[in-house]
Amino acid sequence: MSFEPIDDFERELQQALERRPAPPGLKRKVMNVRSHARTQRIRDHRVMWQRLAASVLLAGVLAGGVTWRNHEERRKGEEVRRQVMTALRITSHALDQMKTQLAAQDRDGGQ
Amino acid sequence: MAHDWQADFEQLVDEHQSMVFSLAWRMTGDRGLAEEIAQDVFLELDRNLGRMESQDHARFWLRRVAMSRSADALRRRKVRGMDLWVEIEEGHGAKAEDRGSPLGARLEQLLATLPEPQRAALVLRYQEDMTPEEIAATLDAPLATIKSHLQRGLKLLRAKAQNHLKEYVRVKEQVREF
């Protein structure tokens, strides 16, 4: 909707307030700054992704180290348990032999 | 359909640079500052390009942001109407052909002496040929307030013109006689 100018004064005002042409270099400046800003944004994104990737890699390495350490401790614990069990088995076997020999000696002595 | 419209940044700059620059210049009275504001407005547009739904929406958005940025710039500089008048009168780098007729230039000077809300309403009304409803939506102000700004601004401008534009009447009479 457009209003008709009410009087000469308003018509003069309307003419006086016609749009002025933008400075000749405005569009070029805008496009240059926009291009620079976009390049900067892409660079910032790249740096952000690099940092994120480095963080993820570091976290992975740390998590892997912790997991390996836990695994290694568990493996060592298992090894020790096995050795103790073997030692117990050997001891038990020796005791059984000794018991058999004692029993045999007792039998021979009684006869 | 509005959703079929694809915002083309370069085309929008081409089409609206004169509007944005003129709004900023008339609100601030400083050509250099107006150029900076126009540049900022278009860079802001670039960041919000995906949200533009239509040509009309982009035009509305540009007007709104241009007016808002100009008001911010004025507040930052704490420039009062009379200071602006001096700046515009001195030209501030404006070329002679940019300044239009002497009468038009004088009216612009007088417009710059008006309080900011009245100046904003009058610039949108007479530069952009907008209705009070559209101005209210652009400036995010009640319609009654905008109508009041238009009425008071025009009245004040007429009074100032009567005091300052003696040559206006003289030129008119000379033209009629001729």
PDB file of C-alpha atoms in Angstrom:
ATOM      1  CA  MET A   1       0.000   0.000   0.000  1.00  0.00           C
ATOM      2  CA  SER A   2       1.373   3.396  -0.926  1.00  0.00           C
ATOM      3  CA  PHE A   3       0.231   6.738   0.407  1.00  0.00           C
ATOM      4  CA  GLU A   4      -0.272   9.682  -1.920  1.00  0.00           C
ATOM      5  CA  PRO A   5       1.703  12.702  -0.775  1.00  0.00           C
ATOM      6  CA  ILE A   6      -0.642  15.055   1.017  1.00  0.00           C
ATOM      7  CA  ASP A   7       0.867  18.325  -0.107  1.00  0.00           C
ATOM      8  CA  ASP A   8       3.772  19.976  -1.898  1.00  0.00           C
ATOM      9  CA  PHE A   9       5.922  19.915   1.185  1.00  0.00           C
ATOM     10  CA  GLU A  10       5.601  16.167   1.583  1.00  0.00           C
ATOM     11  CA  ARG A  11       6.247  15.708  -2.132  1.00  0.00           C
ATOM     12  CA  GLU A  12       9.405  17.798  -1.829  1.00  0.00           C
ATOM     13  CA  LEU A  13      10.423  15.735   1.175  1.00  0.00           C
ATOM     14  CA  GLN A  14       9.813  12.527  -0.734  1.00  0.00           C
ATOM     15  CA  GLN A  15      11.993  13.774  -3.578  1.00  0.00           C
ATOM     16  CA  ALA A  16      14.677  14.941  -1.161  1.00  0.00           C
ATOM     17  CA  LEU A  17      14.700  11.532   0.481  1.00  0.00           C
ATOM     18  CA  GLU A  18      15.132   9.488  -2.653  1.00  0.00           C
ATOM     19  CA  ARG A  19      17.596   6.669  -2.194  1.00  0.00           C
ATOM     20  CA  ARG A  20      21.207   7.642  -2.759  1.00  0.00           C
ATOM     21  CA  PRO A  21      23.472   5.382  -4.793  1.00  0.00           C
ATOM     22  CA  ALA A  22      25.753   3.321  -2.603  1.00  0.00           C
ATOM     23  CA  PRO A  23      29.468   4.131  -2.759  1.00  0.00           C
ATOM     24  CA  PRO A  24      30.983   2.386  -5.810  1.00  0.00           C
ATOM     25  CA  GLY A  25      33.303   0.212  -3.731  1.00  0.00           C
ATOM     26  CA  LEU A  26      30.727  -0.949  -1.195  1.00  0.00           C
ATOM     27  CA  LYS A  27      29.801  -4.222  -2.879  1.00  0.00           C
ATOM     28  CA  ARG A  28      33.444  -5.101  -3.542  1.00  0.00           C
ATOM     29  CA  LYS A  29      34.334  -4.404   0.101  1.00  0.00           C
ATOM     30  CA  VAL A  30      31.422  -6.490   1.340  1.00  0.00           C
ATOM     31  CA  MET A  31      32.381  -9.396  -0.927  1.00  0.00           C
ATOM     32  CA  ASN A  32      36.052  -9.157   0.104  1.00  0.00           C
ATOM     33  CA  VAL A  33      35.279  -9.056   3.821  1.00  0.00           C
ATOM     34  CA  ARG A  34      32.778 -11.880   3.387  1.00  0.00           C
ATOM     35  CA  SER A  35      35.338 -13.975   1.537  1.00  0.00           C
ATOM     36  CA  HIS A  36      37.973 -13.254   4.203  1.00  0.00           C
ATOM     37  CA  ALA A  37      35.483 -14.050   6.978  1.00  0.00           C
ATOM     38  CA  ARG A  38      34.558 -17.332   5.280  1.00  0.00           C
ATOM     39  CA  THR A  39      38.222 -18.304   4.892  1.00  0.00           C
ATOM     40  CA  GLN A  40      38.789 -17.466   8.539  1.00  0.00           C
ATOM     41  CA  ARG A  41      35.708 -19.484   9.524  1.00  0.00           C
ATOM     42  CA  ILE A  42      36.927 -22.482   7.496  1.00  0.00           C
ATOM     43  CA  ARG A  43      40.376 -22.133   9.098  1.00  0.00           C
ATOM     44  CA  ASP A  44      38.823 -21.914  12.565  1.00  0.00           C
ATOM     45  CA  HIS A  45      36.725 -25.002  11.817  1.00  0.00           C
ATOM     46  CA  ARG A  46      39.779 -26.879  10.603  1.00  0.00           C
ATOM     47  CA  VAL A  47      41.744 -25.944  13.733  1.00  0.00           C
ATOM     48  CA  MET A  48      38.765 -26.945  15.879  1.00  0.00           C
ATOM     49  CA  TRP A  49      38.516 -30.334  14.158  1.00  0.00           C
ATOM     50  CA  GLN A  50      42.272 -30.849  14.447  1.00  0.00           C
ATOM     51  CA  ARG A  51      42.116 -30.110  18.159  1.00  0.00           C
ATOM     52  CA  LEU A  52      39.131 -32.391  18.532  1.00  0.00           C
ATOM     53  CA  ALA A  53      40.914 -35.192  16.633  1.00  0.00           C
ATOM     54  CA  ALA A  54      44.058 -34.714  18.747  1.00  0.00           C
ATOM     55  CA  SER A  55      41.931 -34.830  21.924  1.00  0.00           C
ATOM     56  CA  VAL A  56      40.163 -37.993  20.780  1.00  0.00           C
ATOM     57  CA  LEU A  57      43.507 -39.582  19.859  1.00  0.00           C
ATOM     58  CA  LEU A  58      45.014 -38.651  23.227  1.00  0.00           C
ATOM     59  CA  ALA A  59      41.937 -39.961  25.048  1.00  0.00           C
ATOM     60  CA  GLY A  60      42.174 -43.182  23.024  1.00  0.00           C
ATOM     61  CA  VAL A  61      45.851 -43.618  23.844  1.00  0.00           C
ATOM     62  CA  LEU A  62      45.190 -42.985  27.558  1.00  0.00           C
ATOM     63  CA  ALA A  63      42.219 -45.337  27.613  1.00  0.00           C
ATOM     64  CA  GLY A  64      44.259 -47.981  25.754  1.00  0.00           C
ATOM     65  CA  GLY A  65      47.117 -47.566  28.233  1.00  0.00           C
ATOM     66  CA  VAL A  66      44.814 -47.957  31.214  1.00  0.00           C
ATOM     67  CA  THR A  67      43.128 -50.990  29.637  1.00  0.00           C
ATOM     68  CA  TRP A  68      46.499 -52.584  28.820  1.00  0.00           C
ATOM     69  CA  ARG A  69      47.720 -51.940  32.355  1.00  0.00           C
ATOM     70  CA  ASN A  70      44.585 -53.520  33.855  1.00  0.00           C
ATOM     71  CA  HIS A  71      44.902 -56.474  31.507  1.00  0.00           C
ATOM     72  CA  GLU A  72      48.572 -56.885  32.359  1.00  0.00           C
ATOM     73  CA  GLU A  73      47.859 -56.749  36.104  1.00  0.00           C
ATOM     74  CA  ARG A  74      45.108 -59.320  35.691  1.00  0.00           C
ATOM     75  CA  ARG A  75      47.417 -61.543  33.637  1.00  0.00           C
ATOM     76  CA  LYS A  76      50.165 -61.299  36.253  1.00  0.00           C
ATOM     77  CA  GLY A  77      47.657 -62.028  39.023  1.00  0.00           C
ATOM     78  CA  GLU A  78      46.475 -65.094  37.106  1.00  0.00           C
ATOM     79  CA  GLU A  79      50.091 -66.215  36.599  1.00  0.00           C
ATOM     80  CA  VAL A  80      50.799 -65.902  40.319  1.00  0.00           C
ATOM     81  CA  ARG A  81      47.589 -67.763  41.129  1.00  0.00           C
ATOM     82  CA  ARG A  82      48.605 -70.564  38.757  1.00  0.00           C
ATOM     83  CA  GLN A  83      52.087 -70.752  40.330  1.00  0.00           C
ATOM     84  CA  VAL A  84      50.607 -70.894  43.823  1.00  0.00           C
ATOM     85  CA  MET A  85      48.195 -73.635  42.727  1.00  0.00           C
ATOM     86  CA  THR A  86      51.087 -75.579  41.174  1.00  0.00           C
ATOM     87  CA  ALA A  87      53.126 -75.158  44.358  1.00  0.00           C
ATOM     88  CA  LEU A  88      50.157 -76.319  46.417  1.00  0.00           C
ATOM     89  CA  ARG A  89      49.672 -79.302  44.113  1.00  0.00           C
ATOM     90  CA  ILE A  90      53.367 -80.233  44.406  1.00  0.00           C
ATOM     91  CA  THR A  91      53.280 -79.828  48.168  1.00  0.00           C
ATOM     92  CA  SER A  92      50.103 -81.851  48.397  1.00  0.00           C
ATOM     93  CA  HIS A  93      51.652 -84.563  46.209  1.00  0.00           C
ATOM     94  CA  ALA A  94      54.811 -84.627  48.384  1.00  0.00           C
ATOM     95  CA  LEU A  95      52.741 -84.854  51.540  1.00  0.00           C
ATOM     96  CA  ASP A  96      50.722 -87.691  50.046  1.00  0.00           C
ATOM     97  CA  GLN A  97      53.916 -89.577  49.184  1.00  0.00           C
ATOM     98  CA  MET A  98      55.316 -88.972  52.612  1.00  0.00           C
ATOM     99  CA  LYS A  99      52.096 -90.160  54.168  1.00  0.00           C
ATOM    100  CA  THR A 100      52.193 -93.329  52.062  1.00  0.00           C
ATOM    101  CA  GLN A 101      55.803 -93.995  53.031  1.00  0.00           C
ATOM    102  CA  LEU A 102      55.033 -93.443  56.721  1.00  0.00           C
ATOM    103  CA  ALA A 103      52.067 -95.742  56.485  1.00  0.00           C
ATOM    104  CA  ALA A 104      54.283 -98.391  54.817  1.00  0.00           C
ATOM    105  CA  GLN A 105      56.957 -98.009  57.511  1.00  0.00           C
ATOM    106  CA  ASP A 106      54.304 -98.360  60.200  1.00  0.00           C
ATOM    107  CA  ARG A 107      53.083-101.543  58.554  1.00  0.00           C
ATOM    108  CA  ASP A 108      56.647-103.007  58.286  1.00  0.00           C
ATOM    109  CA  GLY A 109      57.460-102.079  61.918  1.00  0.00           C
ATOM    110  CA  GLY A 110      54.330-103.743  63.219  1.00  0.00           C
ATOM    111  CA  GLN A 111      55.154-107.011  61.531  1.00  0.00           C
TER     112      GLN A 111
ATOM    113  CA  MET B   1       5.794 -20.185  -3.135  1.00  0.00           C
ATOM    114  CA  ALA B   2       8.077 -18.444  -0.664  1.00  0.00           C
ATOM    115  CA  HIS B   3      10.041 -21.628   0.074  1.00  0.00           C
ATOM    116  CA  ASP B   4      11.025 -21.964  -3.610  1.00  0.00           C
ATOM    117  CA  TRP B   5      13.012 -18.755  -3.275  1.00  0.00           C
ATOM    118  CA  GLN B   6      16.753 -19.186  -2.887  1.00  0.00           C
ATOM    119  CA  ALA B   7      18.685 -16.327  -1.326  1.00  0.00           C
ATOM    120  CA  ASP B   8      21.528 -15.164  -3.537  1.00  0.00           C
ATOM    121  CA  PHE B   9      23.830 -13.012  -1.436  1.00  0.00           C
ATOM    122  CA  GLU B  10      25.474 -11.124  -4.289  1.00  0.00           C
ATOM    123  CA  GLN B  11      22.123 -10.349  -5.881  1.00  0.00           C
ATOM    124  CA  LEU B  12      20.737  -9.133  -2.539  1.00  0.00           C
ATOM    125  CA  VAL B  13      23.730  -6.816  -2.106  1.00  0.00           C
ATOM    126  CA  ASP B  14      23.230  -5.509  -5.645  1.00  0.00           C
ATOM    127  CA  GLU B  15      19.542  -4.871  -5.145  1.00  0.00           C
ATOM    128  CA  HIS B  16      19.575  -3.417  -1.643  1.00  0.00           C
ATOM    129  CA  GLN B  17      22.925  -1.660  -1.159  1.00  0.00           C
ATOM    130  CA  SER B  18      21.443   1.704  -2.081  1.00  0.00           C
ATOM    131  CA  MET B  19      18.538   1.243   0.350  1.00  0.00           C
ATOM    132  CA  VAL B  20      20.707   0.113   3.261  1.00  0.00           C
ATOM    133  CA  PHE B  21      23.334   2.798   2.666  1.00  0.00           C
ATOM    134  CA  SER B  22      20.723   5.573   2.323  1.00  0.00           C
ATOM    135  CA  LEU B  23      18.927   4.528   5.509  1.00  0.00           C
ATOM    136  CA  ALA B  24      22.193   4.468   7.452  1.00  0.00           C
ATOM    137  CA  TRP B  25      23.362   7.770   6.001  1.00  0.00           C
ATOM    138  CA  ARG B  26      20.109   9.573   6.754  1.00  0.00           C
ATOM    139  CA  MET B  27      19.996   8.165  10.262  1.00  0.00           C
ATOM    140  CA  THR B  28      23.628   8.904  11.170  1.00  0.00           C
ATOM    141  CA  GLY B  29      24.391  11.858   8.886  1.00  0.00           C
ATOM    142  CA  ASP B  30      27.873  10.456   8.342  1.00  0.00           C
ATOM    143  CA  ARG B  31      28.723   8.971   4.965  1.00  0.00           C
ATOM    144  CA  GLY B  32      31.731   6.997   6.208  1.00  0.00           C
ATOM    145  CA  LEU B  33      29.829   5.592   9.167  1.00  0.00           C
ATOM    146  CA  ALA B  34      26.892   4.750   6.897  1.00  0.00           C
ATOM    147  CA  GLU B  35      29.216   2.765   4.643  1.00  0.00           C
ATOM    148  CA  GLU B  36      30.553   0.845   7.657  1.00  0.00           C
ATOM    149  CA  ILE B  37      27.022   0.156   8.872  1.00  0.00           C
ATOM    150  CA  ALA B  38      25.934  -1.023   5.414  1.00  0.00           C
ATOM    151  CA  GLN B  39      28.923  -3.360   5.299  1.00  0.00           C
ATOM    152  CA  ASP B  40      28.098  -4.772   8.747  1.00  0.00           C
ATOM    153  CA  VAL B  41      24.439  -5.206   7.814  1.00  0.00           C
ATOM    154  CA  PHE B  42      25.322  -7.236   4.722  1.00  0.00           C
ATOM    155  CA  LEU B  43      27.815  -9.378   6.625  1.00  0.00           C
ATOM    156  CA  GLU B  44      25.097 -10.020   9.199  1.00  0.00           C
ATOM    157  CA  LEU B  45      22.819 -10.950   6.312  1.00  0.00           C
ATOM    158  CA  ASP B  46      25.431 -13.441   5.114  1.00  0.00           C
ATOM    159  CA  ARG B  47      25.422 -15.110   8.522  1.00  0.00           C
ATOM    160  CA  ASN B  48      21.604 -15.290   8.472  1.00  0.00           C
ATOM    161  CA  LEU B  49      21.157 -16.050   4.778  1.00  0.00           C
ATOM    162  CA  GLY B  50      19.628 -19.463   5.423  1.00  0.00           C
ATOM    163  CA  ARG B  51      16.813 -17.901   7.426  1.00  0.00           C
ATOM    164  CA  MET B  52      15.623 -15.614   4.619  1.00  0.00           C
ATOM    165  CA  GLU B  53      12.314 -16.937   3.344  1.00  0.00           C
ATOM    166  CA  SER B  54      11.574 -14.573   0.483  1.00  0.00           C
ATOM    167  CA  GLN B  55      12.649 -11.404  -1.270  1.00  0.00           C
ATOM    168  CA  ASP B  56      10.206  -9.396   0.886  1.00  0.00           C
ATOM    169  CA  HIS B  57      11.486 -11.025   4.048  1.00  0.00           C
ATOM    170  CA  ALA B  58      15.086 -10.170   3.099  1.00  0.00           C
ATOM    171  CA  ARG B  59      14.100  -6.544   2.370  1.00  0.00           C
ATOM    172  CA  PHE B  60      12.198  -6.271   5.684  1.00  0.00           C
ATOM    173  CA  TRP B  61      15.131  -7.836   7.543  1.00  0.00           C
ATOM    174  CA  LEU B  62      17.660  -5.490   5.906  1.00  0.00           C
ATOM    175  CA  ARG B  63      15.620  -2.395   6.740  1.00  0.00           C
ATOM    176  CA  ARG B  64      15.147  -3.523  10.318  1.00  0.00           C
ATOM    177  CA  VAL B  65      18.809  -4.341  10.886  1.00  0.00           C
ATOM    178  CA  ALA B  66      19.988  -1.176   9.100  1.00  0.00           C
ATOM    179  CA  MET B  67      17.785   0.986  11.347  1.00  0.00           C
ATOM    180  CA  SER B  68      18.809  -0.901  14.452  1.00  0.00           C
ATOM    181  CA  ARG B  69      22.539  -0.702  13.639  1.00  0.00           C
ATOM    182  CA  SER B  70      22.228   3.006  12.850  1.00  0.00           C
ATOM    183  CA  ALA B  71      20.514   3.634  16.185  1.00  0.00           C
ATOM    184  CA  ASP B  72      23.274   1.671  17.945  1.00  0.00           C
ATOM    185  CA  ALA B  73      25.935   3.711  16.143  1.00  0.00           C
ATOM    186  CA  LEU B  74      24.214   6.939  17.155  1.00  0.00           C
ATOM    187  CA  ARG B  75      24.009   5.828  20.758  1.00  0.00           C
ATOM    188  CA  ARG B  76      27.671   4.860  20.724  1.00  0.00           C
ATOM    189  CA  ARG B  77      28.721   8.184  19.378  1.00  0.00           C
ATOM    190  CA  LYS B  78      26.250  10.072  21.560  1.00  0.00           C
ATOM    191  CA  VAL B  79      25.601  12.377  18.633  1.00  0.00           C
ATOM    192  CA  ARG B  80      22.744  14.783  19.005  1.00  0.00           C
ATOM    193  CA  GLY B  81      20.562  16.181  16.233  1.00  0.00           C
ATOM    194  CA  MET B  82      22.359  19.520  16.009  1.00  0.00           C
ATOM    195  CA  ASP B  83      25.748  17.798  15.699  1.00  0.00           C
ATOM    196  CA  LEU B  84      24.423  15.753  12.820  1.00  0.00           C
ATOM    197  CA  TRP B  85      23.109  18.861  11.135  1.00  0.00           C
ATOM    198  CA  VAL B  86      26.613  20.337  11.194  1.00  0.00           C
ATOM    199  CA  GLU B  87      28.076  17.092   9.798  1.00  0.00           C
ATOM    200  CA  ILE B  88      25.629  16.915   6.936  1.00  0.00           C
ATOM    201  CA  GLU B  89      25.984  20.587   6.131  1.00  0.00           C
ATOM    202  CA  GLU B  90      29.726  20.170   5.907  1.00  0.00           C
ATOM    203  CA  GLY B  91      29.210  17.330   3.486  1.00  0.00           C
ATOM    204  CA  HIS B  92      31.627  14.866   5.080  1.00  0.00           C
ATOM    205  CA  GLY B  93      33.077  13.670   1.838  1.00  0.00           C
ATOM    206  CA  ALA B  94      29.816  13.610  -0.082  1.00  0.00           C
ATOM    207  CA  LYS B  95      30.130  14.406  -3.750  1.00  0.00           C
ATOM    208  CA  ALA B  96      28.155  17.312  -5.116  1.00  0.00           C
ATOM    209  CA  GLU B  97      26.076  15.040  -7.342  1.00  0.00           C
ATOM    210  CA  ASP B  98      25.210  12.903  -4.298  1.00  0.00           C
ATOM    211  CA  ARG B  99      23.667  15.816  -2.501  1.00  0.00           C
ATOM    212  CA  GLY B 100      20.780  16.370  -4.919  1.00  0.00           C
ATOM    213  CA  SER B 101      19.125  19.775  -5.292  1.00  0.00           C
ATOM    214  CA  PRO B 102      19.948  22.549  -2.797  1.00  0.00           C
ATOM    215  CA  LEU B 103      16.371  22.461  -1.556  1.00  0.00           C
ATOM    216  CA  GLY B 104      16.497  18.721  -1.084  1.00  0.00           C
ATOM    217  CA  ALA B 105      19.841  18.996   0.648  1.00  0.00           C
ATOM    218  CA  ARG B 106      18.429  21.624   3.019  1.00  0.00           C
ATOM    219  CA  LEU B 107      15.424  19.442   3.807  1.00  0.00           C
ATOM    220  CA  GLU B 108      17.797  16.595   4.582  1.00  0.00           C
ATOM    221  CA  GLN B 109      19.760  18.877   6.882  1.00  0.00           C
ATOM    222  CA  LEU B 110      16.598  19.852   8.701  1.00  0.00           C
ATOM    223  CA  LEU B 111      15.491  16.231   8.909  1.00  0.00           C
ATOM    224  CA  ALA B 112      18.775  15.412  10.611  1.00  0.00           C
ATOM    225  CA  THR B 113      17.954  17.879  13.394  1.00  0.00           C
ATOM    226  CA  LEU B 114      14.807  15.977  14.370  1.00  0.00           C
ATOM    227  CA  PRO B 115      14.810  13.609  17.339  1.00  0.00           C
ATOM    228  CA  GLU B 116      15.943  10.125  16.328  1.00  0.00           C
ATOM    229  CA  PRO B 117      12.566   8.310  16.593  1.00  0.00           C
ATOM    230  CA  GLN B 118      10.822  10.950  14.474  1.00  0.00           C
ATOM    231  CA  ARG B 119      13.653  10.941  11.955  1.00  0.00           C
ATOM    232  CA  ALA B 120      13.505   7.147  11.709  1.00  0.00           C
ATOM    233  CA  ALA B 121       9.758   7.191  11.074  1.00  0.00           C
ATOM    234  CA  LEU B 122      10.012   9.947   8.456  1.00  0.00           C
ATOM    235  CA  VAL B 123      12.947   8.341   6.643  1.00  0.00           C
ATOM    236  CA  LEU B 124      11.089   5.046   6.352  1.00  0.00           C
ATOM    237  CA  ARG B 125       7.887   6.832   5.347  1.00  0.00           C
ATOM    238  CA  TYR B 126       9.335   9.130   2.687  1.00  0.00           C
ATOM    239  CA  GLN B 127      12.473   7.323   1.530  1.00  0.00           C
ATOM    240  CA  GLU B 128      11.037   3.812   1.536  1.00  0.00           C
ATOM    241  CA  ASP B 129       7.396   4.786   0.927  1.00  0.00           C
ATOM    242  CA  MET B 130       6.298   2.543   3.788  1.00  0.00           C
ATOM    243  CA  THR B 131       2.933   2.607   5.539  1.00  0.00           C
ATOM    244  CA  PRO B 132       2.773   3.358   9.282  1.00  0.00           C
ATOM    245  CA  GLU B 133       1.939  -0.336   9.850  1.00  0.00           C
ATOM    246  CA  GLU B 134       5.071  -1.429   7.989  1.00  0.00           C
ATOM    247  CA  ILE B 135       7.173   1.147   9.856  1.00  0.00           C
ATOM    248  CA  ALA B 136       5.783  -0.093  13.177  1.00  0.00           C
ATOM    249  CA  ALA B 137       6.727  -3.665  12.253  1.00  0.00           C
ATOM    250  CA  THR B 138      10.204  -2.610  11.093  1.00  0.00           C
ATOM    251  CA  LEU B 139      10.979  -0.550  14.176  1.00  0.00           C
ATOM    252  CA  ASP B 140       9.167  -2.986  16.474  1.00  0.00           C
ATOM    253  CA  ALA B 141       7.090  -0.163  17.948  1.00  0.00           C
ATOM    254  CA  PRO B 142       3.332   0.297  18.560  1.00  0.00           C
ATOM    255  CA  LEU B 143       1.414   1.691  15.590  1.00  0.00           C
ATOM    256  CA  ALA B 144       0.074   4.631  17.615  1.00  0.00           C
ATOM    257  CA  THR B 145       3.621   5.617  18.561  1.00  0.00           C
ATOM    258  CA  ILE B 146       4.725   5.539  14.932  1.00  0.00           C
ATOM    259  CA  LYS B 147       1.745   7.623  13.826  1.00  0.00           C
ATOM    260  CA  SER B 148       2.580  10.107  16.539  1.00  0.00           C
ATOM    261  CA  HIS B 149       6.246  10.234  15.484  1.00  0.00           C
ATOM    262  CA  LEU B 150       5.200  10.802  11.861  1.00  0.00           C
ATOM    263  CA  GLN B 151       2.748  13.545  12.771  1.00  0.00           C
ATOM    264  CA  ARG B 152       5.052  15.338  15.203  1.00  0.00           C
ATOM    265  CA  GLY B 153       8.106  14.892  13.019  1.00  0.00           C
ATOM    266  CA  LEU B 154       6.375  16.333   9.985  1.00  0.00           C
ATOM    267  CA  LYS B 155       4.981  19.220  12.009  1.00  0.00           C
ATOM    268  CA  LEU B 156       8.397  20.000  13.461  1.00  0.00           C
ATOM    269  CA  LEU B 157      10.020  19.731  10.049  1.00  0.00           C
ATOM    270  CA  ARG B 158       7.477  22.120   8.551  1.00  0.00           C
ATOM    271  CA  ALA B 159       8.106  24.600  11.367  1.00  0.00           C
ATOM    272  CA  LYS B 160      11.866  24.350  10.887  1.00  0.00           C
ATOM    273  CA  ALA B 161      11.434  24.679   7.138  1.00  0.00           C
ATOM    274  CA  GLN B 162       9.406  27.854   7.604  1.00  0.00           C
ATOM    275  CA  ASN B 163      12.186  29.320   9.709  1.00  0.00           C
ATOM    276  CA  HIS B 164      15.162  28.079   7.722  1.00  0.00           C
ATOM    277  CA  LEU B 165      14.024  27.649   4.141  1.00  0.00           C
ATOM    278  CA  LYS B 166      13.293  31.185   3.056  1.00  0.00           C
ATOM    279  CA  GLU B 167      14.749  30.457  -0.341  1.00  0.00           C
ATOM    280  CA  TYR B 168      12.284  27.587  -0.741  1.00  0.00           C
ATOM    281  CA  VAL B 169       9.377  30.009  -0.996  1.00  0.00           C
ATOM    282  CA  ARG B 170      11.440  32.441  -3.080  1.00  0.00           C
ATOM    283  CA  VAL B 171      12.477  29.767  -5.573  1.00  0.00           C
ATOM    284  CA  LYS B 172       8.918  28.467  -5.801  1.00  0.00           C
ATOM    285  CA  GLU B 173       7.613  31.950  -6.531  1.00  0.00           C
ATOM    286  CA  GLN B 174      10.312  32.536  -9.121  1.00  0.00           C
ATOM    287  CA  VAL B 175       9.463  29.238 -10.796  1.00  0.00           C
ATOM    288  CA  ARG B 176       5.765  30.135 -10.864  1.00  0.00           C
ATOM    289  CA  GLU B 177       6.493  33.579 -12.306  1.00  0.00           C
ATOM    290  CA  PHE B 178       8.766  32.060 -14.937  1.00  0.00           C
TER     291      PHE B 178
END
